[in-house]
Amino acid sequence: MSTPRVLSDDTRTLLGWLAEKLDDYRPDDSMREETRRAQCLVLAEQLHGPTEAAFAAEQDVLAAAPIVRPGQTRGEYAALLRRIAQGGTQ
């Protein structure tokens, strides 16, 4: 998946929430792909409830949040998410 060219406000919000969560809880631990996928769902449902809007938001944030690289820490991944949310690149 590649990062969408234009991120919606919801996607930027969710990327920020995910980055904050990763930085706040064990930022020096390894980031896992399973964590990326699970947290995108959890946070989308926190934003929209268990609705079709949450499903759409989850898909958008999964597309914007790159696949986790081997050896990447949660803190490093959080920094990457913030750059993407601000319009930077992977």
XYZ file of C-alpha atoms in Angstrom:
90
model
C 0.000 0.000 0.000
C 1.175 3.503 -0.669
C 0.393 6.621 1.290
C -2.605 8.492 -0.155
C -1.620 11.799 -1.766
C -4.112 13.801 0.298
C -4.876 12.708 3.843
C -8.304 13.372 5.308
C -8.668 15.085 8.662
C -9.735 11.735 10.148
C -6.608 10.041 8.819
C -4.347 12.773 10.198
C -6.117 12.517 13.559
C -5.747 8.744 13.682
C -2.085 8.862 12.702
C -1.515 11.351 15.526
C -3.405 9.235 18.044
C -1.446 6.147 17.048
C 1.867 8.001 17.278
C 0.960 9.323 20.721
C -0.033 5.873 21.936
C 3.218 4.328 20.705
C 5.320 7.072 22.285
C 3.449 6.877 25.584
C 3.728 3.108 26.013
C 7.106 1.353 25.613
C 8.578 3.565 22.855
C 11.891 1.666 22.913
C 10.275 -1.732 22.285
C 10.069 -3.242 18.822
C 7.107 -2.180 16.735
C 5.049 -5.056 15.353
C 2.916 -5.207 12.231
C 0.151 -6.791 14.302
C 0.139 -3.728 16.557
C -0.185 -1.393 13.552
C -3.176 -3.280 12.206
C -4.935 -3.747 15.535
C -4.475 -0.167 16.695
C -5.747 1.256 13.409
C -9.012 -0.632 13.991
C -9.254 0.258 17.683
C -8.607 3.952 17.109
C -10.971 4.180 14.111
C -13.730 2.700 16.260
C -12.919 5.123 19.078
C -13.382 7.955 16.599
C -16.563 6.692 14.888
C -17.962 3.816 16.949
C -18.527 0.416 15.320
C -19.829 1.865 12.035
C -19.126 1.864 8.323
C -17.376 5.204 8.864
C -14.968 3.449 11.237
C -14.270 0.771 8.633
C -13.526 3.427 6.014
C -11.315 5.367 8.430
C -9.455 2.174 9.340
C -8.757 1.411 5.682
C -7.534 4.962 5.071
C -5.181 4.977 8.048
C -3.847 1.528 7.155
C -3.074 2.868 3.676
C -1.316 5.919 5.148
C 0.648 4.074 7.850
C 3.497 2.149 6.207
C 4.244 -1.477 6.938
C 6.556 -1.864 9.929
C 10.225 -2.377 9.063
C 12.272 -5.029 10.878
C 14.075 -3.583 13.890
C 11.933 -0.430 13.998
C 11.006 0.738 17.495
C 7.594 2.001 18.493
C 9.101 5.469 18.990
C 10.729 5.478 15.548
C 7.459 4.396 13.985
C 5.602 7.127 15.901
C 7.996 9.741 14.486
C 7.384 8.395 10.984
C 3.610 8.608 11.463
C 3.905 12.231 12.576
C 5.943 13.112 9.473
C 3.328 11.488 7.254
C 0.470 13.263 9.044
C 2.236 16.580 8.484
C 2.578 15.899 4.784
C 6.038 14.355 4.789
C 7.136 11.145 3.156
C 7.989 7.709 4.408
